[in-house]
Amino acid sequence: MVEAFVGTWKMTSSENFDEYMKAIGVGFATRQMGNMAKPNLLFSIDDGVISMKSQSTFKTTETKFKLNEEFDEMTADDRKTKTLVTFENGKLVQKQTWDGKTTTLERELQDGKLIAKCVMDDVVAVRTYEKEV
């Protein structure tokens, strides 16, 4: 159930994120900031609309969507994407398409942690979050 994601999640680790940002075409300066940022993720649901907010000292972005409905997204690194979020096997799967490219972000709960897997071609980054009480 998507409701299990609701709350505030604090990042505890980030692996291979610089390589992932390179793979999706993020420039050097933005990658430097992205690697230093340790964003909190805030999930909420209001009347079937899911809000996913990423907050850091560098930048705060908010994405609102309904499951299984494609929408236009402006990503934190300023890509304009067509995005579709589905809920499959307990995972929130976010697929972003732009300029003939596609990346997938899978978020799932494991042992009380939120694991975000960012995949672009053969590059995989894993970011781990713990729920704030």
CSV table of N, CA and C in Angstrom, one decimal:
chain,number,residue,atom,x,y,z
A,1,MET,N,0.8,-1.2,0.0
A,1,MET,CA,0.0,0.0,0.0
A,1,MET,C,0.9,1.3,0.0
A,2,VAL,N,0.5,2.2,-0.8
A,2,VAL,CA,1.2,3.4,-0.9
A,2,VAL,C,1.2,4.2,0.4
A,3,GLU,N,0.2,4.0,1.2
A,3,GLU,CA,0.1,4.7,2.5
A,3,GLU,C,1.3,4.5,3.4
A,4,ALA,N,1.9,3.3,3.2
A,4,ALA,CA,3.1,3.0,4.1
A,4,ALA,C,4.3,4.0,3.8
A,5,PHE,N,4.3,4.7,2.7
A,5,PHE,CA,5.3,5.6,2.4
A,5,PHE,C,5.1,7.0,3.0
A,6,VAL,N,3.9,7.2,3.5
A,6,VAL,CA,3.6,8.6,4.1
A,6,VAL,C,4.4,8.8,5.3
A,7,GLY,N,5.0,10.1,5.3
A,7,GLY,CA,5.8,10.5,6.4
A,7,GLY,C,7.1,11.2,5.9
A,8,THR,N,8.0,11.5,6.9
A,8,THR,CA,9.2,12.2,6.5
A,8,THR,C,10.4,11.2,6.7
A,9,TRP,N,11.2,11.1,5.6
A,9,TRP,CA,12.3,10.2,5.5
A,9,TRP,C,13.6,11.0,5.4
A,10,LYS,N,14.6,10.6,6.3
A,10,LYS,CA,15.9,11.3,6.3
A,10,LYS,C,16.9,10.4,5.6
A,11,MET,N,17.7,10.9,4.7
A,11,MET,CA,18.7,10.2,4.0
A,11,MET,C,19.8,9.7,4.9
A,12,THR,N,20.2,8.4,4.8
A,12,THR,CA,21.3,7.9,5.7
A,12,THR,C,22.4,7.4,4.8
A,13,SER,N,22.2,7.1,3.5
A,13,SER,CA,23.3,6.7,2.7
A,13,SER,C,23.0,6.9,1.2
A,14,SER,N,24.0,7.1,0.4
A,14,SER,CA,23.8,7.3,-1.0
A,14,SER,C,25.0,6.7,-1.7
A,15,GLU,N,24.7,5.7,-2.6
A,15,GLU,CA,25.8,5.0,-3.3
A,15,GLU,C,25.7,5.2,-4.8
A,16,ASN,N,26.8,5.5,-5.4
A,16,ASN,CA,26.9,5.6,-6.9
A,16,ASN,C,26.1,6.7,-7.5
A,17,PHE,N,25.6,7.7,-6.7
A,17,PHE,CA,24.7,8.8,-7.2
A,17,PHE,C,25.4,9.7,-8.2
A,18,ASP,N,26.7,9.9,-8.0
A,18,ASP,CA,27.4,10.8,-9.0
A,18,ASP,C,27.4,10.1,-10.4
A,19,GLU,N,27.7,8.8,-10.4
A,19,GLU,CA,27.6,8.1,-11.7
A,19,GLU,C,26.3,8.1,-12.3
A,20,TYR,N,25.2,8.0,-11.5
A,20,TYR,CA,23.9,8.0,-12.0
A,20,TYR,C,23.6,9.4,-12.6
A,21,MET,N,24.0,10.5,-11.9
A,21,MET,CA,23.7,11.8,-12.4
A,21,MET,C,24.5,12.1,-13.7
A,22,LYS,N,25.7,11.6,-13.8
A,22,LYS,CA,26.4,11.6,-15.1
A,22,LYS,C,25.7,10.9,-16.2
A,23,ALA,N,25.1,9.8,-15.9
A,23,ALA,CA,24.4,8.9,-16.9
A,23,ALA,C,23.2,9.6,-17.4
A,24,ILE,N,22.5,10.4,-16.6
A,24,ILE,CA,21.3,11.1,-17.1
A,24,ILE,C,21.6,12.5,-17.6
A,25,GLY,N,22.9,12.9,-17.6
A,25,GLY,CA,23.3,14.1,-18.3
A,25,GLY,C,23.4,15.4,-17.4
A,26,VAL,N,23.5,15.2,-16.1
A,26,VAL,CA,23.7,16.3,-15.2
A,26,VAL,C,25.1,16.9,-15.2
A,27,GLY,N,25.1,18.2,-15.3
A,27,GLY,CA,26.4,18.9,-15.4
A,27,GLY,C,27.2,18.8,-14.1
A,28,PHE,N,28.5,19.1,-14.2
A,28,PHE,CA,29.5,19.0,-13.1
A,28,PHE,C,29.0,19.8,-11.9
A,29,ALA,N,28.8,21.1,-12.0
A,29,ALA,CA,28.4,21.9,-10.9
A,29,ALA,C,27.2,21.4,-10.1
A,30,THR,N,26.2,21.0,-10.9
A,30,THR,CA,24.9,20.5,-10.3
A,30,THR,C,25.2,19.2,-9.6
A,31,ARG,N,26.1,18.4,-10.2
A,31,ARG,CA,26.4,17.1,-9.6
A,31,ARG,C,27.1,17.3,-8.2
A,32,GLN,N,28.0,18.3,-8.2
A,32,GLN,CA,28.7,18.6,-6.9
A,32,GLN,C,27.7,18.9,-5.8
A,33,MET,N,26.7,19.8,-6.2
A,33,MET,CA,25.7,20.2,-5.2
A,33,MET,C,24.8,18.9,-4.8
A,34,GLY,N,24.5,18.2,-5.9
A,34,GLY,CA,23.6,17.0,-5.6
A,34,GLY,C,24.3,16.0,-4.7
A,35,ASN,N,25.6,15.8,-4.9
A,35,ASN,CA,26.3,14.9,-4.0
A,35,ASN,C,26.4,15.3,-2.6
A,36,MET,N,26.5,16.6,-2.4
A,36,MET,CA,26.6,17.2,-1.0
A,36,MET,C,25.2,17.2,-0.3
A,37,ALA,N,24.1,17.3,-1.1
A,37,ALA,CA,22.8,17.4,-0.5
A,37,ALA,C,22.4,16.1,0.2
A,38,LYS,N,21.8,16.2,1.3
A,38,LYS,CA,21.2,15.0,2.0
A,38,LYS,C,19.7,15.3,2.2
A,39,PRO,N,19.0,15.1,1.2
A,39,PRO,CA,17.6,15.6,1.2
A,39,PRO,C,16.7,14.7,2.1
A,40,ASN,N,15.7,15.3,2.7
A,40,ASN,CA,14.6,14.6,3.4
A,40,ASN,C,13.5,14.4,2.3
A,41,LEU,N,12.9,13.3,2.4
A,41,LEU,CA,11.7,13.0,1.5
A,41,LEU,C,10.5,13.1,2.3
A,42,LEU,N,9.5,13.8,1.9
A,42,LEU,CA,8.2,13.9,2.5
A,42,LEU,C,7.1,13.4,1.6
A,43,PHE,N,6.5,12.3,2.1
A,43,PHE,CA,5.4,11.8,1.3
A,43,PHE,C,4.1,12.1,2.0
A,44,SER,N,3.1,12.5,1.2
A,44,SER,CA,1.7,12.6,1.7
A,44,SER,C,0.7,12.3,0.6
A,45,ILE,N,-0.5,12.0,1.0
A,45,ILE,CA,-1.6,11.6,0.0
A,45,ILE,C,-2.8,12.4,0.4
A,46,ASP,N,-3.4,13.1,-0.6
A,46,ASP,CA,-4.6,13.9,-0.4
A,46,ASP,C,-5.5,13.6,-1.5
A,47,ASP,N,-6.6,12.9,-1.2
A,47,ASP,CA,-7.7,12.6,-2.1
A,47,ASP,C,-7.1,11.9,-3.4
A,48,GLY,N,-6.3,10.9,-3.2
A,48,GLY,CA,-5.7,10.2,-4.3
A,48,GLY,C,-4.5,10.8,-5.0
A,49,VAL,N,-4.2,12.0,-4.6
A,49,VAL,CA,-3.0,12.7,-5.2
A,49,VAL,C,-1.8,12.5,-4.2
A,50,ILE,N,-0.8,11.9,-4.8
A,50,ILE,CA,0.4,11.7,-4.0
A,50,ILE,C,1.4,12.9,-4.1
A,51,SER,N,1.9,13.4,-3.0
A,51,SER,CA,2.9,14.4,-3.0
A,51,SER,C,4.2,13.9,-2.5
A,52,MET,N,5.2,14.1,-3.3
A,52,MET,CA,6.6,13.7,-3.0
A,52,MET,C,7.5,14.9,-3.0
A,53,LYS,N,7.9,15.3,-1.8
A,53,LYS,CA,8.7,16.5,-1.7
A,53,LYS,C,10.1,16.1,-1.2
A,54,SER,N,11.1,16.7,-1.9
A,54,SER,CA,12.5,16.5,-1.6
A,54,SER,C,13.0,17.8,-1.0
A,55,GLN,N,13.5,17.8,0.2
A,55,GLN,CA,13.9,19.0,0.9
A,55,GLN,C,15.4,18.9,1.2
A,56,SER,N,16.2,19.9,0.8
A,56,SER,CA,17.6,20.0,1.2
A,56,SER,C,18.0,21.4,1.3
A,57,THR,N,19.2,21.7,1.8
A,57,THR,CA,19.6,23.1,1.9
A,57,THR,C,19.9,23.6,0.5
A,58,PHE,N,20.1,22.7,-0.4
A,58,PHE,CA,20.4,23.1,-1.8
A,58,PHE,C,19.2,23.5,-2.6
A,59,LYS,N,18.2,22.6,-2.5
A,59,LYS,CA,17.0,22.8,-3.3
A,59,LYS,C,15.8,22.0,-2.7
A,60,THR,N,14.6,22.5,-2.9
A,60,THR,CA,13.4,21.8,-2.5
A,60,THR,C,12.5,21.7,-3.7
A,61,THR,N,12.1,20.4,-4.0
A,61,THR,CA,11.2,20.2,-5.2
A,61,THR,C,10.0,19.4,-4.7
A,62,GLU,N,8.9,19.6,-5.3
A,62,GLU,CA,7.7,18.8,-5.0
A,62,GLU,C,7.1,18.3,-6.3
A,63,THR,N,6.7,17.1,-6.3
A,63,THR,CA,6.1,16.4,-7.4
A,63,THR,C,4.7,15.9,-6.9
A,64,LYS,N,3.7,16.3,-7.6
A,64,LYS,CA,2.3,15.7,-7.2
A,64,LYS,C,1.8,14.9,-8.4
A,65,PHE,N,1.2,13.8,-8.1
A,65,PHE,CA,0.8,12.9,-9.2
A,65,PHE,C,-0.3,11.9,-8.7
A,66,LYS,N,-0.9,11.3,-9.6
A,66,LYS,CA,-1.8,10.2,-9.4
A,66,LYS,C,-1.2,9.0,-10.0
A,67,LEU,N,-1.3,7.8,-9.3
A,67,LEU,CA,-0.8,6.6,-9.9
A,67,LEU,C,-1.4,6.3,-11.3
A,68,ASN,N,-0.6,5.8,-12.1
A,68,ASN,CA,-1.0,5.3,-13.5
A,68,ASN,C,-1.5,6.5,-14.4
A,69,GLU,N,-1.1,7.7,-14.1
A,69,GLU,CA,-1.5,8.8,-14.9
A,69,GLU,C,-0.2,9.6,-15.3
A,70,GLU,N,0.1,9.6,-16.6
A,70,GLU,CA,1.3,10.3,-17.1
A,70,GLU,C,1.2,11.8,-16.8
A,71,PHE,N,2.3,12.5,-16.4
A,71,PHE,CA,2.3,13.9,-16.2
A,71,PHE,C,3.6,14.5,-16.6
A,72,ASP,N,3.6,15.8,-16.8
A,72,ASP,CA,4.9,16.6,-17.1
A,72,ASP,C,5.6,16.9,-15.8
A,73,GLU,N,6.9,16.6,-15.8
A,73,GLU,CA,7.6,16.8,-14.5
A,73,GLU,C,8.8,17.7,-14.9
A,74,MET,N,9.1,18.7,-14.0
A,74,MET,CA,10.4,19.4,-14.1
A,74,MET,C,11.2,18.9,-12.9
A,75,THR,N,12.3,18.2,-13.3
A,75,THR,CA,13.1,17.5,-12.3
A,75,THR,C,14.0,18.5,-11.5
A,76,ALA,N,14.6,18.0,-10.4
A,76,ALA,CA,15.5,18.9,-9.6
A,76,ALA,C,16.7,19.4,-10.4
A,77,ASP,N,17.0,18.6,-11.5
A,77,ASP,CA,18.2,19.0,-12.3
A,77,ASP,C,17.7,19.7,-13.6
A,78,ASP,N,16.4,20.1,-13.6
A,78,ASP,CA,15.9,20.9,-14.7
A,78,ASP,C,15.6,20.2,-16.0
A,79,ARG,N,15.4,18.8,-15.9
A,79,ARG,CA,15.0,18.1,-17.1
A,79,ARG,C,13.4,18.2,-17.2
A,80,LYS,N,12.9,18.4,-18.4
A,80,LYS,CA,11.5,18.3,-18.6
A,80,LYS,C,11.2,16.9,-19.0
A,81,THR,N,10.5,16.1,-18.2
A,81,THR,CA,10.2,14.7,-18.5
A,81,THR,C,8.7,14.4,-18.6
A,82,LYS,N,8.4,13.4,-19.3
A,82,LYS,CA,7.1,12.8,-19.2
A,82,LYS,C,7.3,11.7,-18.2
A,83,THR,N,6.5,11.7,-17.1
A,83,THR,CA,6.7,10.8,-16.0
A,83,THR,C,5.4,10.0,-15.7
A,84,LEU,N,5.6,8.7,-15.4
A,84,LEU,CA,4.5,7.9,-15.0
A,84,LEU,C,4.9,7.1,-13.8
A,85,VAL,N,4.1,7.2,-12.7
A,85,VAL,CA,4.4,6.5,-11.5
A,85,VAL,C,3.3,5.4,-11.3
A,86,THR,N,3.8,4.2,-11.1
A,86,THR,CA,3.0,3.0,-10.9
A,86,THR,C,3.3,2.4,-9.5
A,87,PHE,N,2.5,1.5,-9.0
A,87,PHE,CA,2.7,0.8,-7.8
A,87,PHE,C,2.7,-0.7,-8.2
A,88,GLU,N,3.9,-1.3,-8.2
A,88,GLU,CA,4.1,-2.7,-8.6
A,88,GLU,C,4.8,-3.5,-7.5
A,89,ASN,N,4.2,-4.6,-7.1
A,89,ASN,CA,4.9,-5.5,-6.1
A,89,ASN,C,5.4,-4.7,-4.9
A,90,GLY,N,4.7,-3.8,-4.4
A,90,GLY,CA,5.1,-3.0,-3.2
A,90,GLY,C,6.1,-1.9,-3.5
A,91,LYS,N,6.4,-1.7,-4.7
A,91,LYS,CA,7.3,-0.6,-5.1
A,91,LYS,C,6.6,0.5,-5.8
A,92,LEU,N,7.0,1.8,-5.5
A,92,LEU,CA,6.6,2.9,-6.3
A,92,LEU,C,7.6,3.0,-7.4
A,93,VAL,N,7.1,2.9,-8.6
A,93,VAL,CA,8.1,2.9,-9.8
A,93,VAL,C,7.8,4.1,-10.6
A,94,GLN,N,8.8,5.0,-10.7
A,94,GLN,CA,8.7,6.3,-11.4
A,94,GLN,C,9.5,6.2,-12.6
A,95,LYS,N,8.9,6.3,-13.8
A,95,LYS,CA,9.6,6.2,-15.1
A,95,LYS,C,9.6,7.6,-15.7
A,96,GLN,N,10.8,8.1,-16.0
A,96,GLN,CA,10.9,9.5,-16.6
A,96,GLN,C,11.5,9.3,-18.0
A,97,THR,N,10.8,10.0,-19.0
A,97,THR,CA,11.3,9.9,-20.3
A,97,THR,C,11.5,11.3,-20.9
A,98,TRP,N,12.6,11.5,-21.5
A,98,TRP,CA,13.0,12.9,-22.1
A,98,TRP,C,14.0,12.6,-23.2
A,99,ASP,N,14.0,13.4,-24.2
A,99,ASP,CA,15.0,13.4,-25.3
A,99,ASP,C,15.4,12.0,-25.7
A,100,GLY,N,14.4,11.1,-25.8
A,100,GLY,CA,14.7,9.7,-26.3
A,100,GLY,C,15.4,8.9,-25.2
A,101,LYS,N,15.5,9.4,-24.0
A,101,LYS,CA,16.1,8.6,-22.9
A,101,LYS,C,15.0,8.2,-21.8
A,102,THR,N,15.3,7.2,-21.1
A,102,THR,CA,14.4,6.8,-20.0
A,102,THR,C,15.2,6.4,-18.8
A,103,THR,N,14.8,6.9,-17.6
A,103,THR,CA,15.3,6.4,-16.3
A,103,THR,C,14.2,6.0,-15.4
A,104,THR,N,14.5,5.1,-14.5
A,104,THR,CA,13.5,4.5,-13.6
A,104,THR,C,14.0,4.7,-12.2
A,105,LEU,N,13.1,5.2,-11.3
A,105,LEU,CA,13.4,5.3,-9.9
A,105,LEU,C,12.4,4.4,-9.2
A,106,GLU,N,12.9,3.4,-8.5
A,106,GLU,CA,12.1,2.5,-7.7
A,106,GLU,C,12.3,2.8,-6.2
A,107,ARG,N,11.1,3.0,-5.6
A,107,ARG,CA,11.2,3.2,-4.1
A,107,ARG,C,10.4,2.1,-3.4
A,108,GLU,N,11.1,1.4,-2.5
A,108,GLU,CA,10.4,0.4,-1.7
A,108,GLU,C,10.8,0.4,-0.3
A,109,LEU,N,10.0,-0.2,0.6
A,109,LEU,CA,10.2,-0.2,2.0
A,109,LEU,C,10.8,-1.6,2.3
A,110,GLN,N,12.0,-1.6,3.0
A,110,GLN,CA,12.6,-2.8,3.5
A,110,GLN,C,13.1,-2.6,4.9
A,111,ASP,N,12.7,-3.5,5.8
A,111,ASP,CA,13.1,-3.4,7.2
A,111,ASP,C,12.9,-2.0,7.8
A,112,GLY,N,11.8,-1.4,7.5
A,112,GLY,CA,11.5,-0.1,8.0
A,112,GLY,C,12.3,1.1,7.4
A,113,LYS,N,13.1,0.8,6.3
A,113,LYS,CA,13.8,1.8,5.6
A,113,LYS,C,13.2,2.0,4.2
A,114,LEU,N,13.4,3.2,3.7
A,114,LEU,CA,12.9,3.4,2.3
A,114,LEU,C,14.2,3.3,1.4
A,115,ILE,N,14.2,2.4,0.5
A,115,ILE,CA,15.3,2.2,-0.4
A,115,ILE,C,14.9,2.8,-1.8
A,116,ALA,N,15.7,3.8,-2.3
A,116,ALA,CA,15.4,4.4,-3.6
A,116,ALA,C,16.5,3.9,-4.6
A,117,LYS,N,16.1,3.2,-5.6
A,117,LYS,CA,17.0,2.7,-6.6
A,117,LYS,C,16.8,3.5,-7.9
A,118,CYS,N,17.9,4.2,-8.3
A,118,CYS,CA,17.9,5.0,-9.5
A,118,CYS,C,18.6,4.3,-10.6
A,119,VAL,N,17.9,4.0,-11.8
A,119,VAL,CA,18.5,3.2,-12.8
A,119,VAL,C,18.5,3.9,-14.1
A,120,MET,N,19.7,4.0,-14.8
A,120,MET,CA,19.8,4.6,-16.1
A,120,MET,C,20.7,3.7,-16.9
A,121,ASP,N,20.2,3.0,-17.9
A,121,ASP,CA,20.9,2.0,-18.6
A,121,ASP,C,21.5,1.0,-17.6
A,122,ASP,N,22.9,0.8,-17.6
A,122,ASP,CA,23.5,-0.1,-16.7
A,122,ASP,C,24.0,0.5,-15.4
A,123,VAL,N,23.7,1.8,-15.2
A,123,VAL,CA,24.1,2.5,-14.0
A,123,VAL,C,23.0,2.5,-12.9
A,124,VAL,N,23.4,2.0,-11.7
A,124,VAL,CA,22.4,2.0,-10.6
A,124,VAL,C,22.9,2.7,-9.4
A,125,ALA,N,22.1,3.6,-8.9
A,125,ALA,CA,22.5,4.3,-7.6
A,125,ALA,C,21.4,3.8,-6.6
A,126,VAL,N,21.9,3.7,-5.3
A,126,VAL,CA,21.0,3.3,-4.3
A,126,VAL,C,21.1,4.3,-3.2
A,127,ARG,N,19.9,4.9,-2.8
A,127,ARG,CA,19.9,5.9,-1.7
A,127,ARG,C,18.9,5.3,-0.6
A,128,THR,N,19.4,5.4,0.6
A,128,THR,CA,18.6,4.8,1.7
A,128,THR,C,18.2,5.9,2.7
A,129,TYR,N,16.9,5.8,3.1
A,129,TYR,CA,16.3,6.7,4.0
A,129,TYR,C,15.7,6.0,5.2
A,130,GLU,N,15.7,6.7,6.4
A,130,GLU,CA,15.1,6.2,7.6
A,130,GLU,C,14.0,7.1,8.0
A,131,LYS,N,12.9,6.6,8.5
A,131,LYS,CA,11.7,7.4,8.8
A,131,LYS,C,12.0,8.2,10.1
A,132,GLU,N,11.6,9.4,10.0
A,132,GLU,CA,11.7,10.3,11.2
A,132,GLU,C,10.5,10.0,12.1
A,133,VAL,N,10.7,9.9,13.4
A,133,VAL,CA,9.5,9.6,14.3
A,133,VAL,C,8.9,10.9,14.8
